[in-house]
Amino acid sequence: MSNPSITNEKAVGTFAKLIQKTVELERQLHELKAENKTLKEEVDKHKSTHEELRSKHEEEKAKIRNDHENAKEQHEKDKEDLRKKHEDTKKTHDEEKEDMRKNHNQEKEEMRSKHNQEKEEMRENFKKETEELKNKNQGLEFLAELVTQANHVLDNTHH
């Protein structure tokens, strides 16, 4: 049989080692729990930062999308304004061209009318002057006839 006191000593030694090991394990467990708590806090902090960044990114994406949409709308508006301006300019140009054509035609008609009036006045003056010359010519022919007759009378009286 073995010695009971040696067995007791061994048991006490083993028990002491177990207690020491338990204390060591509890200390490690406490450290691990503290480290776990710190890691959880860091994870939560990272999650929070990640969520803030994701939210900020979504806001920026929405802003970019909105800015793009606004720019597109402005571009369409500018394009439409430019089209209208071009249309108005063309319309104005066409109206000015038409006005110039009308003015030119009116001036041409006025000049034609004035020219015709002057021609008519010249024709009337020519007729009047021709009539006056005919009358003067008839008067002169009459006088010439009188002179001729007077000369005959004078010639006949001298002989």
PDB file of N, CA and C in Angstrom, residues 16-79:
ATOM      1  N   ALA A  16      -3.325  22.730  -5.209  1.00  0.00           N
ATOM      2  CA  ALA A  16      -2.745  24.075  -5.215  1.00  0.00           C
ATOM      3  C   ALA A  16      -2.474  24.498  -6.657  1.00  0.00           C
ATOM      4  N   LYS A  17      -1.942  23.559  -7.446  1.00  0.00           N
ATOM      5  CA  LYS A  17      -1.670  23.866  -8.860  1.00  0.00           C
ATOM      6  C   LYS A  17      -2.987  24.157  -9.591  1.00  0.00           C
ATOM      7  N   LEU A  18      -4.035  23.382  -9.248  1.00  0.00           N
ATOM      8  CA  LEU A  18      -5.330  23.601  -9.885  1.00  0.00           C
ATOM      9  C   LEU A  18      -5.896  24.978  -9.512  1.00  0.00           C
ATOM     10  N   ILE A  19      -5.748  25.326  -8.218  1.00  0.00           N
ATOM     11  CA  ILE A  19      -6.221  26.641  -7.766  1.00  0.00           C
ATOM     12  C   ILE A  19      -5.438  27.735  -8.489  1.00  0.00           C
ATOM     13  N   GLN A  20      -4.108  27.548  -8.533  1.00  0.00           N
ATOM     14  CA  GLN A  20      -3.242  28.523  -9.198  1.00  0.00           C
ATOM     15  C   GLN A  20      -3.625  28.628 -10.679  1.00  0.00           C
ATOM     16  N   LYS A  21      -3.859  27.488 -11.306  1.00  0.00           N
ATOM     17  CA  LYS A  21      -4.230  27.458 -12.718  1.00  0.00           C
ATOM     18  C   LYS A  21      -5.591  28.125 -12.895  1.00  0.00           C
ATOM     19  N   THR A  22      -6.538  27.858 -11.963  1.00  0.00           N
ATOM     20  CA  THR A  22      -7.872  28.453 -12.017  1.00  0.00           C
ATOM     21  C   THR A  22      -7.777  29.973 -11.905  1.00  0.00           C
ATOM     22  N   VAL A  23      -6.959  30.440 -10.930  1.00  0.00           N
ATOM     23  CA  VAL A  23      -6.756  31.882 -10.738  1.00  0.00           C
ATOM     24  C   VAL A  23      -6.178  32.486 -12.024  1.00  0.00           C
ATOM     25  N   GLU A  24      -5.186  31.794 -12.591  1.00  0.00           N
ATOM     26  CA  GLU A  24      -4.550  32.263 -13.835  1.00  0.00           C
ATOM     27  C   GLU A  24      -5.577  32.305 -14.969  1.00  0.00           C
ATOM     28  N   LEU A  25      -6.392  31.262 -15.056  1.00  0.00           N
ATOM     29  CA  LEU A  25      -7.408  31.214 -16.111  1.00  0.00           C
ATOM     30  C   LEU A  25      -8.463  32.310 -15.909  1.00  0.00           C
ATOM     31  N   GLU A  26      -8.842  32.542 -14.624  1.00  0.00           N
ATOM     32  CA  GLU A  26      -9.811  33.609 -14.340  1.00  0.00           C
ATOM     33  C   GLU A  26      -9.237  34.977 -14.701  1.00  0.00           C
ATOM     34  N   ARG A  27      -7.922  35.171 -14.404  1.00  0.00           N
ATOM     35  CA  ARG A  27      -7.258  36.428 -14.761  1.00  0.00           C
ATOM     36  C   ARG A  27      -7.266  36.583 -16.280  1.00  0.00           C
ATOM     37  N   GLN A  28      -6.917  35.506 -16.994  1.00  0.00           N
ATOM     38  CA  GLN A  28      -6.911  35.543 -18.463  1.00  0.00           C
ATOM     39  C   GLN A  28      -8.324  35.799 -19.002  1.00  0.00           C
ATOM     40  N   LEU A  29      -9.317  35.128 -18.330  1.00  0.00           N
ATOM     41  CA  LEU A  29     -10.700  35.323 -18.734  1.00  0.00           C
ATOM     42  C   LEU A  29     -11.094  36.788 -18.557  1.00  0.00           C
ATOM     43  N   HIS A  30     -10.712  37.389 -17.430  1.00  0.00           N
ATOM     44  CA  HIS A  30     -10.996  38.791 -17.147  1.00  0.00           C
ATOM     45  C   HIS A  30     -10.339  39.675 -18.213  1.00  0.00           C
ATOM     46  N   GLU A  31      -9.069  39.385 -18.545  1.00  0.00           N
ATOM     47  CA  GLU A  31      -8.350  40.150 -19.576  1.00  0.00           C
ATOM     48  C   GLU A  31      -9.044  40.003 -20.929  1.00  0.00           C
ATOM     49  N   LEU A  32      -9.437  38.742 -21.239  1.00  0.00           N
ATOM     50  CA  LEU A  32     -10.099  38.495 -22.524  1.00  0.00           C
ATOM     51  C   LEU A  32     -11.442  39.224 -22.606  1.00  0.00           C
ATOM     52  N   LYS A  33     -12.172  39.225 -21.443  1.00  0.00           N
ATOM     53  CA  LYS A  33     -13.448  39.942 -21.424  1.00  0.00           C
ATOM     54  C   LYS A  33     -13.223  41.435 -21.639  1.00  0.00           C
ATOM     55  N   ALA A  34     -12.186  41.989 -20.981  1.00  0.00           N
ATOM     56  CA  ALA A  34     -11.859  43.410 -21.132  1.00  0.00           C
ATOM     57  C   ALA A  34     -11.463  43.693 -22.588  1.00  0.00           C
ATOM     58  N   GLU A  35     -10.621  42.798 -23.145  1.00  0.00           N
ATOM     59  CA  GLU A  35     -10.181  42.957 -24.540  1.00  0.00           C
ATOM     60  C   GLU A  35     -11.380  42.829 -25.490  1.00  0.00           C
ATOM     61  N   ASN A  36     -12.265  41.857 -25.174  1.00  0.00           N
ATOM     62  CA  ASN A  36     -13.467  41.651 -25.977  1.00  0.00           C
ATOM     63  C   ASN A  36     -14.347  42.899 -25.951  1.00  0.00           C
ATOM     64  N   LYS A  37     -14.476  43.511 -24.744  1.00  0.00           N
ATOM     65  CA  LYS A  37     -15.269  44.726 -24.589  1.00  0.00           C
ATOM     66  C   LYS A  37     -14.663  45.841 -25.444  1.00  0.00           C
ATOM     67  N   THR A  38     -13.327  45.989 -25.378  1.00  0.00           N
ATOM     68  CA  THR A  38     -12.625  47.007 -26.162  1.00  0.00           C
ATOM     69  C   THR A  38     -12.839  46.765 -27.655  1.00  0.00           C
ATOM     70  N   LEU A  39     -12.705  45.487 -28.055  1.00  0.00           N
ATOM     71  CA  LEU A  39     -12.896  45.150 -29.471  1.00  0.00           C
ATOM     72  C   LEU A  39     -14.333  45.437 -29.915  1.00  0.00           C
ATOM     73  N   LYS A  40     -15.296  45.115 -29.052  1.00  0.00           N
ATOM     74  CA  LYS A  40     -16.696  45.396 -29.378  1.00  0.00           C
ATOM     75  C   LYS A  40     -16.913  46.897 -29.543  1.00  0.00           C
ATOM     76  N   GLU A  41     -16.288  47.692 -28.638  1.00  0.00           N
ATOM     77  CA  GLU A  41     -16.399  49.155 -28.733  1.00  0.00           C
ATOM     78  C   GLU A  41     -15.794  49.646 -30.053  1.00  0.00           C
ATOM     79  N   GLU A  42     -14.626  49.070 -30.414  1.00  0.00           N
ATOM     80  CA  GLU A  42     -13.980  49.452 -31.675  1.00  0.00           C
ATOM     81  C   GLU A  42     -14.845  49.057 -32.866  1.00  0.00           C
ATOM     82  N   VAL A  43     -15.430  47.837 -32.800  1.00  0.00           N
ATOM     83  CA  VAL A  43     -16.313  47.382 -33.881  1.00  0.00           C
ATOM     84  C   VAL A  43     -17.507  48.330 -33.995  1.00  0.00           C
ATOM     85  N   ASP A  44     -18.102  48.672 -32.830  1.00  0.00           N
ATOM     86  CA  ASP A  44     -19.237  49.596 -32.843  1.00  0.00           C
ATOM     87  C   ASP A  44     -18.829  50.948 -33.430  1.00  0.00           C
ATOM     88  N   LYS A  45     -17.639  51.410 -33.032  1.00  0.00           N
ATOM     89  CA  LYS A  45     -17.122  52.690 -33.538  1.00  0.00           C
ATOM     90  C   LYS A  45     -16.933  52.607 -35.063  1.00  0.00           C
ATOM     91  N   HIS A  46     -16.340  51.492 -35.521  1.00  0.00           N
ATOM     92  CA  HIS A  46     -16.140  51.302 -36.964  1.00  0.00           C
ATOM     93  C   HIS A  46     -17.478  51.214 -37.697  1.00  0.00           C
ATOM     94  N   LYS A  47     -18.435  50.498 -37.065  1.00  0.00           N
ATOM     95  CA  LYS A  47     -19.764  50.398 -37.671  1.00  0.00           C
ATOM     96  C   LYS A  47     -20.385  51.785 -37.803  1.00  0.00           C
ATOM     97  N   SER A  48     -20.254  52.571 -36.736  1.00  0.00           N
ATOM     98  CA  SER A  48     -20.804  53.925 -36.725  1.00  0.00           C
ATOM     99  C   SER A  48     -20.129  54.778 -37.811  1.00  0.00           C
ATOM    100  N   THR A  49     -18.790  54.697 -37.869  1.00  0.00           N
ATOM    101  CA  THR A  49     -18.038  55.444 -38.889  1.00  0.00           C
ATOM    102  C   THR A  49     -18.452  54.981 -40.283  1.00  0.00           C
ATOM    103  N   HIS A  50     -18.548  53.647 -40.429  1.00  0.00           N
ATOM    104  CA  HIS A  50     -18.950  53.085 -41.720  1.00  0.00           C
ATOM    105  C   HIS A  50     -20.346  53.585 -42.103  1.00  0.00           C
ATOM    106  N   GLU A  51     -21.259  53.592 -41.136  1.00  0.00           N
ATOM    107  CA  GLU A  51     -22.628  54.051 -41.396  1.00  0.00           C
ATOM    108  C   GLU A  51     -22.634  55.538 -41.774  1.00  0.00           C
ATOM    109  N   GLU A  52     -21.823  56.341 -41.059  1.00  0.00           N
ATOM    110  CA  GLU A  52     -21.725  57.769 -41.388  1.00  0.00           C
ATOM    111  C   GLU A  52     -21.196  57.954 -42.810  1.00  0.00           C
ATOM    112  N   LEU A  53     -20.137  57.196 -43.142  1.00  0.00           N
ATOM    113  CA  LEU A  53     -19.548  57.299 -44.484  1.00  0.00           C
ATOM    114  C   LEU A  53     -20.540  56.846 -45.554  1.00  0.00           C
ATOM    115  N   ARG A  54     -21.242  55.735 -45.265  1.00  0.00           N
ATOM    116  CA  ARG A  54     -22.231  55.236 -46.222  1.00  0.00           C
ATOM    117  C   ARG A  54     -23.343  56.270 -46.422  1.00  0.00           C
ATOM    118  N   SER A  55     -23.797  56.845 -45.313  1.00  0.00           N
ATOM    119  CA  SER A  55     -24.849  57.857 -45.374  1.00  0.00           C
ATOM    120  C   SER A  55     -24.364  59.086 -46.152  1.00  0.00           C
ATOM    121  N   LYS A  56     -23.130  59.519 -45.844  1.00  0.00           N
ATOM    122  CA  LYS A  56     -22.546  60.675 -46.531  1.00  0.00           C
ATOM    123  C   LYS A  56     -22.408  60.371 -48.030  1.00  0.00           C
ATOM    124  N   HIS A  57     -21.969  59.157 -48.340  1.00  0.00           N
ATOM    125  CA  HIS A  57     -21.809  58.738 -49.735  1.00  0.00           C
ATOM    126  C   HIS A  57     -23.163  58.772 -50.453  1.00  0.00           C
ATOM    127  N   GLU A  58     -24.204  58.263 -49.779  1.00  0.00           N
ATOM    128  CA  GLU A  58     -25.546  58.278 -50.374  1.00  0.00           C
ATOM    129  C   GLU A  58     -26.010  59.713 -50.619  1.00  0.00           C
ATOM    130  N   GLU A  59     -25.745  60.603 -49.634  1.00  0.00           N
ATOM    131  CA  GLU A  59     -26.118  62.017 -49.791  1.00  0.00           C
ATOM    132  C   GLU A  59     -25.383  62.636 -50.982  1.00  0.00           C
ATOM    133  N   GLU A  60     -24.074  62.345 -51.082  1.00  0.00           N
ATOM    134  CA  GLU A  60     -23.278  62.885 -52.189  1.00  0.00           C
ATOM    135  C   GLU A  60     -23.785  62.340 -53.526  1.00  0.00           C
ATOM    136  N   LYS A  61     -24.108  61.037 -53.547  1.00  0.00           N
ATOM    137  CA  LYS A  61     -24.646  60.435 -54.770  1.00  0.00           C
ATOM    138  C   LYS A  61     -25.955  61.121 -55.161  1.00  0.00           C
ATOM    139  N   ALA A  62     -26.818  61.345 -54.155  1.00  0.00           N
ATOM    140  CA  ALA A  62     -28.103  61.998 -54.415  1.00  0.00           C
ATOM    141  C   ALA A  62     -27.878  63.429 -54.912  1.00  0.00           C
ATOM    142  N   LYS A  63     -26.913  64.121 -54.298  1.00  0.00           N
ATOM    143  CA  LYS A  63     -26.609  65.502 -54.709  1.00  0.00           C
ATOM    144  C   LYS A  63     -26.080  65.514 -56.140  1.00  0.00           C
ATOM    145  N   ILE A  64     -25.168  64.599 -56.450  1.00  0.00           N
ATOM    146  CA  ILE A  64     -24.608  64.515 -57.810  1.00  0.00           C
ATOM    147  C   ILE A  64     -25.721  64.207 -58.805  1.00  0.00           C
ATOM    148  N   ARG A  65     -26.578  63.264 -58.444  1.00  0.00           N
ATOM    149  CA  ARG A  65     -27.708  62.903 -59.312  1.00  0.00           C
ATOM    150  C   ARG A  65     -28.604  64.126 -59.531  1.00  0.00           C
ATOM    151  N   ASN A  66     -28.882  64.848 -58.432  1.00  0.00           N
ATOM    152  CA  ASN A  66     -29.725  66.044 -58.497  1.00  0.00           C
ATOM    153  C   ASN A  66     -29.054  67.131 -59.347  1.00  0.00           C
ATOM    154  N   ASP A  67     -27.750  67.361 -59.095  1.00  0.00           N
ATOM    155  CA  ASP A  67     -27.005  68.364 -59.874  1.00  0.00           C
ATOM    156  C   ASP A  67     -27.021  68.001 -61.353  1.00  0.00           C
ATOM    157  N   HIS A  68     -26.829  66.717 -61.627  1.00  0.00           N
ATOM    158  CA  HIS A  68     -26.830  66.244 -63.018  1.00  0.00           C
ATOM    159  C   HIS A  68     -28.199  66.488 -63.657  1.00  0.00           C
ATOM    160  N   GLU A  69     -29.244  66.165 -62.904  1.00  0.00           N
ATOM    161  CA  GLU A  69     -30.609  66.362 -63.409  1.00  0.00           C
ATOM    162  C   GLU A  69     -30.866  67.846 -63.664  1.00  0.00           C
ATOM    163  N   ASN A  70     -30.441  68.695 -62.703  1.00  0.00           N
ATOM    164  CA  ASN A  70     -30.611  70.145 -62.870  1.00  0.00           C
ATOM    165  C   ASN A  70     -29.838  70.649 -64.083  1.00  0.00           C
ATOM    166  N   ALA A  71     -28.605  70.162 -64.241  1.00  0.00           N
ATOM    167  CA  ALA A  71     -27.774  70.575 -65.381  1.00  0.00           C
ATOM    168  C   ALA A  71     -28.433  70.142 -66.689  1.00  0.00           C
ATOM    169  N   LYS A  72     -28.995  68.931 -66.692  1.00  0.00           N
ATOM    170  CA  LYS A  72     -29.678  68.420 -67.881  1.00  0.00           C
ATOM    171  C   LYS A  72     -30.887  69.306 -68.213  1.00  0.00           C
ATOM    172  N   GLU A  73     -31.663  69.638 -67.164  1.00  0.00           N
ATOM    173  CA  GLU A  73     -32.839  70.493 -67.367  1.00  0.00           C
ATOM    174  C   GLU A  73     -32.417  71.869 -67.872  1.00  0.00           C
ATOM    175  N   GLN A  74     -31.341  72.426 -67.259  1.00  0.00           N
ATOM    176  CA  GLN A  74     -30.847  73.742 -67.677  1.00  0.00           C
ATOM    177  C   GLN A  74     -30.381  73.693 -69.132  1.00  0.00           C
ATOM    178  N   HIS A  75     -29.703  72.605 -69.486  1.00  0.00           N
ATOM    179  CA  HIS A  75     -29.227  72.441 -70.863  1.00  0.00           C
ATOM    180  C   HIS A  75     -30.412  72.423 -71.832  1.00  0.00           C
ATOM    181  N   GLU A  76     -31.454  71.669 -71.466  1.00  0.00           N
ATOM    182  CA  GLU A  76     -32.648  71.606 -72.319  1.00  0.00           C
ATOM    183  C   GLU A  76     -33.299  72.981 -72.428  1.00  0.00           C
ATOM    184  N   LYS A  77     -33.361  73.694 -71.281  1.00  0.00           N
ATOM    185  CA  LYS A  77     -33.953  75.035 -71.268  1.00  0.00           C
ATOM    186  C   LYS A  77     -33.127  75.971 -72.152  1.00  0.00           C
ATOM    187  N   ASP A  78     -31.790  75.926 -71.983  1.00  0.00           N
ATOM    188  CA  ASP A  78     -30.903  76.772 -72.794  1.00  0.00           C
ATOM    189  C   ASP A  78     -31.072  76.456 -74.274  1.00  0.00           C
ATOM    190  N   LYS A  79     -31.171  75.161 -74.574  1.00  0.00           N
ATOM    191  CA  LYS A  79     -31.337  74.725 -75.963  1.00  0.00           C
ATOM    192  C   LYS A  79     -32.652  75.286 -76.525  1.00  0.00           C
TER     193      LYS A  79
END
